[in-house]
Amino acid sequence: MAAQENDSTDIEVVLKDLKKINKGSITELKSMSNPPQLVKQVMEAVCIFLGRTPSWEQSRKLLGNVNDFLQQIQAYDKDNIAPEVITKIRNEYTSDPDFSGEKAKKVSMAIWKLCSWVIAMEKYDKLKKSADGK
């Protein structure tokens, strides 16, 4: 069980970890005028999941209300991800070797947790569709 708890792609663990994001780290992200590429990529992926245009401008708007933003992430309907959303996430984000929790961890605690969320959602969708297909 302990190994599963340390797996940053386990959806339940990731959702619990999201609650630990410091509001100050979200505010710090929002204040970046020219963030590192990985920050942009993670936030673009989050925007796609939330039905927003994948851009830094939209990301900053999402981050504007920290509580609302975190609530949207935590309440996201992981069982009904639109096929076009998951396809875009897989093709443009999670297939990129630089899009990883380990690399995100070096940039920011918040980006690490959000990157883990994106990866966990993609893996959850893949596992769910695999299980449903059996």
XYZ file of N, CA, C and O in Angstrom:
536
model
N 0.821 -1.196 0.000
C 0.000 0.000 0.000
C 0.865 1.259 0.000
O 0.548 2.224 -0.647
N 1.974 1.223 0.718
C 2.832 2.408 0.803
C 3.384 2.786 -0.568
O 3.483 3.954 -0.890
N 3.716 1.780 -1.370
C 4.238 2.082 -2.699
C 3.187 2.803 -3.535
O 3.498 3.735 -4.258
N 1.940 2.373 -3.401
C 0.875 3.014 -4.159
C 0.701 4.462 -3.718
O 0.468 5.341 -4.524
N 0.829 4.720 -2.438
C 0.671 6.081 -1.936
C 1.745 7.006 -2.479
O 1.539 8.193 -2.609
N 2.920 6.447 -2.795
C 4.008 7.265 -3.313
C 3.956 7.408 -4.829
O 4.726 8.138 -5.407
N 3.066 6.689 -5.485
C 2.932 6.750 -6.931
C 2.207 8.035 -7.310
O 1.029 8.193 -7.050
N 2.937 8.953 -7.932
C 2.365 10.263 -8.229
C 1.325 10.215 -9.344
O 0.766 11.232 -9.700
N 1.084 9.021 -9.903
C 0.045 8.935 -10.932
C -1.210 8.254 -10.411
O -2.165 8.095 -11.152
N -1.243 7.842 -9.152
C -2.450 7.273 -8.560
C -3.442 8.410 -8.341
O -3.168 9.350 -7.592
N -4.590 8.316 -8.964
C -5.543 9.430 -8.999
C -5.988 9.878 -7.610
O -6.079 11.077 -7.338
N -6.254 8.945 -6.717
C -6.723 9.328 -5.377
C -5.624 10.037 -4.586
O -5.888 11.002 -3.870
N -4.393 9.555 -4.714
C -3.261 10.188 -4.037
C -3.052 11.599 -4.592
O -2.851 12.557 -3.847
N -3.120 11.713 -5.898
C -2.928 13.020 -6.542
C -4.010 14.003 -6.088
O -3.719 15.162 -5.792
N -5.256 13.550 -6.024
C -6.336 14.437 -5.582
C -6.126 14.893 -4.142
O -6.376 16.053 -3.811
N -5.641 14.007 -3.288
C -5.334 14.401 -1.906
C -4.191 15.408 -1.875
O -4.217 16.372 -1.113
N -3.175 15.167 -2.715
C -2.018 16.066 -2.762
C -2.396 17.468 -3.249
O -1.780 18.449 -2.849
N -3.396 17.546 -4.111
C -3.833 18.858 -4.596
C -4.286 19.749 -3.443
O -4.100 20.965 -3.474
N -4.847 19.137 -2.414
C -5.315 19.904 -1.261
C -4.160 20.514 -0.479
O -4.355 21.431 0.303
N -2.965 20.000 -0.721
C -1.779 20.483 -0.010
C -1.086 21.638 -0.737
O -0.092 22.166 -0.242
N -1.591 22.001 -1.912
C -0.962 23.097 -2.645
C -1.121 24.387 -1.850
O -2.219 24.749 -1.452
N -0.021 25.037 -1.654
C 0.014 26.303 -0.943
C -0.557 27.399 -1.850
O -0.134 27.538 -3.000
N -1.507 28.156 -1.342
C -2.119 29.222 -2.148
C -1.081 30.235 -2.609
O -1.191 30.809 -3.685
N -0.051 30.411 -1.804
C 1.029 31.325 -2.181
C 1.773 30.861 -3.414
O 2.194 31.677 -4.236
N 1.925 29.534 -3.577
C 2.626 29.029 -4.762
C 1.778 29.215 -6.020
O 2.309 29.433 -7.105
N 0.459 29.168 -5.872
C -0.435 29.440 -7.004
C -0.341 30.925 -7.369
O -0.234 31.286 -8.546
N -0.346 31.768 -6.360
C -0.225 33.212 -6.593
C 1.108 33.526 -7.265
O 1.178 34.366 -8.169
N 2.160 32.823 -6.848
C 3.480 33.008 -7.458
C 3.439 32.652 -8.937
O 3.986 33.368 -9.780
N 2.766 31.546 -9.267
C 2.641 31.149 -10.674
C 1.936 32.232 -11.475
O 2.375 32.612 -12.558
N 0.824 32.695 -10.919
C 0.014 33.702 -11.617
C 0.811 34.971 -11.888
O 0.618 35.637 -12.901
N 1.725 35.303 -10.987
C 2.479 36.548 -11.131
C 3.605 36.459 -12.162
O 4.186 37.474 -12.520
N 3.906 35.265 -12.647
C 4.977 35.109 -13.638
C 4.548 35.715 -14.973
O 3.531 35.330 -15.528
N 5.343 36.652 -15.454
C 5.006 37.245 -16.754
C 5.522 36.378 -17.891
O 4.918 36.301 -18.952
N 6.662 35.714 -17.674
C 7.225 34.827 -18.689
C 7.711 33.554 -17.997
O 8.901 33.398 -17.736
N 6.777 32.643 -17.702
C 7.138 31.438 -16.942
C 7.975 30.459 -17.759
O 7.987 30.513 -18.990
N 8.660 29.545 -17.077
C 9.389 28.487 -17.776
C 8.440 27.680 -18.670
O 7.242 27.593 -18.397
N 8.994 27.075 -19.701
C 8.196 26.329 -20.674
C 7.340 25.245 -20.012
O 6.181 25.054 -20.375
N 7.893 24.544 -19.040
C 7.133 23.472 -18.401
C 5.911 24.017 -17.660
O 4.853 23.405 -17.667
N 6.038 25.178 -17.059
C 4.897 25.812 -16.390
C 3.808 26.092 -17.417
O 2.631 25.774 -17.195
N 4.214 26.651 -18.550
C 3.240 26.930 -19.619
C 2.573 25.643 -20.097
O 1.350 25.599 -20.264
N 3.361 24.607 -20.308
C 2.817 23.346 -20.810
C 1.817 22.738 -19.836
O 0.743 22.294 -20.246
N 2.180 22.694 -18.565
C 1.285 22.102 -17.568
C -0.015 22.892 -17.499
O -1.108 22.322 -17.509
N 0.102 24.201 -17.463
C -1.100 25.026 -17.366
C -1.941 24.968 -18.638
O -3.165 25.016 -18.572
N -1.301 24.833 -19.797
C -2.060 24.650 -21.037
C -2.864 23.353 -20.967
O -4.038 23.315 -21.359
N -2.240 22.290 -20.467
C -2.938 21.003 -20.341
C -4.117 21.127 -19.375
O -5.206 20.613 -19.647
N -3.908 21.832 -18.270
C -5.002 22.052 -17.309
C -6.130 22.827 -17.987
O -7.305 22.486 -17.839
N -5.778 23.846 -18.760
C -6.782 24.631 -19.491
C -7.605 23.728 -20.411
O -8.832 23.854 -20.479
N -6.943 22.826 -21.104
C -7.641 21.922 -22.022
C -8.645 21.061 -21.257
O -9.798 20.928 -21.658
N -8.211 20.494 -20.134
C -9.131 19.700 -19.316
C -10.341 20.531 -18.879
O -11.461 20.033 -18.849
N -10.105 21.792 -18.549
C -11.180 22.638 -18.029
C -11.953 23.376 -19.121
O -12.769 24.249 -18.833
N -11.678 23.030 -20.379
C -12.438 23.603 -21.488
C -12.068 25.038 -21.826
O -12.865 25.768 -22.403
N -10.859 25.416 -21.487
C -10.372 26.768 -21.780
C -9.363 26.733 -22.910
O -8.774 25.698 -23.206
N -9.134 27.880 -23.519
C -8.107 28.002 -24.544
C -6.745 27.781 -23.883
O -6.459 28.411 -22.859
N -5.912 26.887 -24.445
C -4.609 26.631 -23.832
C -3.616 27.767 -24.090
O -2.939 27.805 -25.111
N -3.578 28.698 -23.165
C -2.653 29.826 -23.283
C -2.251 30.291 -21.888
O -2.946 30.012 -20.903
N -1.159 31.026 -21.807
C -0.724 31.542 -20.517
C -1.718 32.586 -19.998
O -1.997 32.661 -18.804
N -2.289 33.361 -20.905
C -3.287 34.358 -20.507
C -4.487 33.685 -19.830
O -4.934 34.111 -18.761
N -5.001 32.619 -20.435
C -6.125 31.883 -19.840
C -5.707 31.226 -18.526
O -6.489 31.166 -17.577
N -4.480 30.735 -18.496
C -3.968 30.110 -17.273
C -3.971 31.097 -16.122
O -4.397 30.770 -15.008
N -3.506 32.296 -16.381
C -3.464 33.319 -15.331
C -4.871 33.668 -14.848
O -5.091 33.890 -13.660
N -5.834 33.674 -15.772
C -7.226 33.925 -15.375
C -7.733 32.797 -14.474
O -8.407 33.046 -13.477
N -7.425 31.561 -14.841
C -7.828 30.416 -14.022
C -7.230 30.508 -12.616
O -7.895 30.204 -11.635
N -5.977 30.904 -12.563
C -5.268 30.989 -11.282
C -5.706 32.194 -10.453
O -5.340 32.299 -9.284
N -6.491 33.070 -11.046
C -6.924 34.297 -10.374
C -7.686 34.059 -9.087
O -7.509 34.768 -8.109
N -8.553 33.065 -9.081
C -9.291 32.718 -7.866
C -8.807 31.338 -7.444
O -9.261 30.320 -7.961
N -7.861 31.316 -6.518
C -7.191 30.081 -6.133
C -8.180 29.016 -5.650
O -8.122 27.870 -6.086
N -9.083 29.388 -4.777
C -10.038 28.412 -4.236
C -10.914 27.815 -5.330
O -11.134 26.604 -5.375
N -11.429 28.664 -6.223
C -12.269 28.200 -7.320
C -11.474 27.282 -8.256
O -11.968 26.234 -8.679
N -10.251 27.676 -8.561
C -9.388 26.891 -9.435
C -9.157 25.496 -8.852
O -9.362 24.486 -9.525
N -8.752 25.442 -7.587
C -8.482 24.151 -6.960
C -9.741 23.299 -6.868
O -9.693 22.081 -7.039
N -10.877 23.931 -6.634
C -12.146 23.201 -6.579
C -12.478 22.589 -7.943
O -12.917 21.441 -8.026
N -12.256 23.351 -9.012
C -12.518 22.831 -10.365
C -11.656 21.611 -10.656
O -12.135 20.632 -11.248
N -10.398 21.666 -10.251
C -9.476 20.553 -10.486
C -9.929 19.325 -9.692
O -10.018 18.222 -10.222
N -10.226 19.534 -8.412
C -10.604 18.415 -7.553
C -11.947 17.801 -7.942
O -12.152 16.599 -7.779
N -12.848 18.604 -8.471
C -14.186 18.120 -8.824
C -14.282 17.644 -10.278
O -15.350 17.250 -10.727
N -13.179 17.677 -11.003
C -13.206 17.308 -12.415
C -13.760 15.896 -12.595
O -13.382 14.969 -11.874
N -14.644 15.720 -13.559
C -15.300 14.433 -13.815
C -14.359 13.507 -14.587
O -14.388 13.445 -15.819
N -13.535 12.793 -13.851
C -12.519 11.926 -14.454
C -13.107 10.734 -15.216
O -12.445 10.137 -16.038
N -14.367 10.416 -14.949
C -14.989 9.274 -15.617
C -15.594 9.626 -16.972
O -16.044 8.735 -17.694
N -15.633 10.897 -17.295
C -16.255 11.327 -18.559
C -15.405 12.354 -19.296
O -15.890 13.405 -19.701
N -14.133 12.039 -19.479
C -13.246 12.938 -20.214
C -13.563 12.802 -21.699
O -13.585 11.693 -22.240
N -13.818 13.927 -22.347
C -14.151 13.913 -23.770
C -12.985 13.332 -24.581
O -11.824 13.644 -24.307
N -13.285 12.491 -25.561
C -12.217 11.869 -26.372
C -11.266 12.893 -27.004
O -10.058 12.666 -27.052
N -11.802 14.018 -27.473
C -10.924 15.010 -28.104
C -9.993 15.659 -27.084
O -8.864 16.042 -27.411
N -10.440 15.758 -25.848
C -9.598 16.321 -24.786
C -8.447 15.362 -24.485
O -7.276 15.758 -24.479
N -8.761 14.107 -24.254
C -7.721 13.150 -23.885
C -6.758 12.916 -25.044
O -5.552 12.749 -24.838
N -7.252 12.956 -26.270
C -6.376 12.801 -27.435
C -5.372 13.948 -27.503
O -4.178 13.733 -27.719
N -5.861 15.167 -27.317
C -4.974 16.337 -27.341
C -3.947 16.256 -26.199
O -2.759 16.530 -26.408
N -4.385 15.868 -25.017
C -3.477 15.735 -23.872
C -2.393 14.706 -24.179
O -1.200 14.960 -23.960
N -2.791 13.565 -24.705
C -1.813 12.505 -25.015
C -0.854 12.920 -26.126
O 0.350 12.685 -26.026
N -1.390 13.495 -27.180
C -0.555 13.829 -28.335
C 0.380 15.010 -28.102
O 1.492 15.023 -28.621
N -0.068 15.985 -27.335
C 0.708 17.217 -27.204
C 1.411 17.411 -25.862
O 2.285 18.262 -25.755
N 1.026 16.640 -24.858
C 1.586 16.884 -23.526
C 2.204 15.644 -22.894
O 3.425 15.573 -22.729
N 1.392 14.666 -22.524
C 1.934 13.542 -21.755
C 2.878 12.645 -22.567
O 3.654 11.897 -21.978
N 2.859 12.748 -23.878
C 3.804 11.982 -24.703
C 5.179 12.651 -24.758
O 6.161 12.032 -25.165
N 5.274 13.891 -24.321
C 6.529 14.640 -24.299
C 7.353 14.186 -23.090
O 6.890 14.284 -21.953
N 8.578 13.692 -23.310
C 9.388 13.218 -22.182
C 9.713 14.322 -21.155
O 9.998 14.028 -19.998
N 9.653 15.562 -21.558
C 9.909 16.667 -20.621
C 8.698 16.968 -19.743
O 8.805 17.708 -18.770
N 7.554 16.409 -20.087
C 6.331 16.612 -19.308
C 6.284 15.518 -18.250
O 5.657 14.476 -18.420
N 7.007 15.769 -17.154
C 7.096 14.747 -16.105
C 7.047 15.376 -14.726
O 7.451 16.533 -14.537
N 6.573 14.602 -13.783
C 6.521 15.063 -12.405
C 7.894 15.387 -11.861
O 8.070 16.369 -11.139
N 8.893 14.578 -12.221
C 10.249 14.813 -11.728
C 10.791 16.170 -12.189
O 11.383 16.900 -11.408
N 10.566 16.487 -13.447
C 11.043 17.781 -13.966
C 10.216 18.922 -13.393
O 10.746 19.985 -13.076
N 8.923 18.712 -13.255
C 8.042 19.747 -12.715
C 8.385 20.053 -11.259
O 8.309 21.204 -10.816
N 8.786 19.036 -10.529
C 9.134 19.184 -9.113
C 10.272 20.188 -8.931
O 10.331 20.904 -7.936
N 11.175 20.241 -9.909
C 12.322 21.155 -9.842
C 11.912 22.602 -10.108
O 12.649 23.524 -9.784
N 10.746 22.803 -10.701
C 10.291 24.138 -11.083
C 9.452 24.781 -9.984
O 9.690 25.925 -9.594
N 8.456 24.041 -9.496
C 7.520 24.604 -8.520
C 6.694 23.481 -7.908
O 6.305 22.542 -8.602
N 6.397 23.609 -6.616
C 5.558 22.626 -5.931
C 4.183 22.566 -6.592
O 3.638 21.491 -6.845
N 3.599 23.709 -6.891
C 2.265 23.743 -7.497
C 2.280 23.100 -8.886
O 1.380 22.318 -9.220
N 3.277 23.412 -9.688
C 3.360 22.841 -11.035
C 3.586 21.337 -10.956
O 3.038 20.569 -11.742
N 4.353 20.895 -9.995
C 4.567 19.462 -9.797
C 3.240 18.767 -9.516
O 2.904 17.759 -10.145
N 2.447 19.312 -8.614
C 1.158 18.700 -8.263
C 0.195 18.751 -9.449
O -0.540 17.802 -9.703
N 0.183 19.848 -10.176
C -0.712 19.977 -11.332
C -0.276 19.068 -12.479
O -1.111 18.461 -13.156
N 1.031 18.940 -12.668
C 1.558 18.031 -13.687
C 1.171 16.595 -13.326
O 0.718 15.829 -14.183
N 1.311 16.247 -12.061
C 0.924 14.913 -11.601
C -0.562 14.668 -11.844
O -0.965 13.558 -12.221
N -1.379 15.716 -11.653
C -2.817 15.598 -11.881
C -3.105 15.304 -13.360
O -3.891 14.419 -13.684
N -2.451 16.038 -14.252
C -2.656 15.839 -15.697
C -2.267 14.411 -16.080
O -3.015 13.707 -16.761
N -1.101 13.977 -15.624
C -0.614 12.634 -15.947
C -1.550 11.573 -15.365
O -1.892 10.597 -16.030
N -1.984 11.777 -14.129
C -2.884 10.814 -13.480
C -4.225 10.737 -14.207
O -4.787 9.640 -14.365
N -4.746 11.860 -14.657
C -6.012 11.857 -15.394
C -5.872 11.079 -16.703
O -6.751 10.287 -17.060
N -4.767 11.295 -17.389
C -4.536 10.602 -18.653
C -4.422 9.097 -18.412
O -5.024 8.290 -19.121
N -3.679 8.694 -17.389
C -3.514 7.271 -17.090
C -4.821 6.658 -16.603
O -5.153 5.528 -16.959
N -5.556 7.396 -15.787
C -6.846 6.901 -15.304
C -7.775 6.635 -16.483
O -8.435 5.606 -16.551
N -7.822 7.576 -17.429
C -8.679 7.415 -18.603
C -8.275 6.178 -19.398
O -9.131 5.396 -19.826
N -6.979 5.984 -19.578
C -6.490 4.828 -20.327
C -6.876 3.521 -19.617
O -7.364 2.585 -20.243
N -6.678 3.473 -18.302
C -7.022 2.273 -17.530
C -8.524 2.020 -17.533
O -8.967 0.878 -17.654
N -9.301 3.072 -17.402
C -10.766 2.940 -17.371
C -11.266 2.396 -18.704
O -12.074 1.474 -18.750
N -10.758 2.943 -19.800
C -11.195 2.480 -21.129
C -10.734 1.047 -21.370
O -11.468 0.266 -21.988
N -9.571 0.706 -20.869
C -9.069 -0.654 -20.989
C -9.960 -1.627 -20.214
O -10.336 -2.677 -20.709
N -10.335 -1.225 -18.990
C -11.198 -2.070 -18.156
C -12.607 -2.164 -18.746
O -13.223 -3.229 -18.731
N -13.117 -1.055 -19.261
C -14.449 -1.059 -19.853
C -14.512 -1.893 -21.118
O -15.558 -2.439 -21.455
N -13.390 -2.004 -21.815
C -13.329 -2.751 -23.063
C -13.311 -4.250 -22.864
O -13.553 -5.010 -23.779
N -13.033 -4.669 -21.630
C -12.953 -6.115 -21.355
C -14.314 -6.700 -21.128
O -15.208 -6.110 -20.660
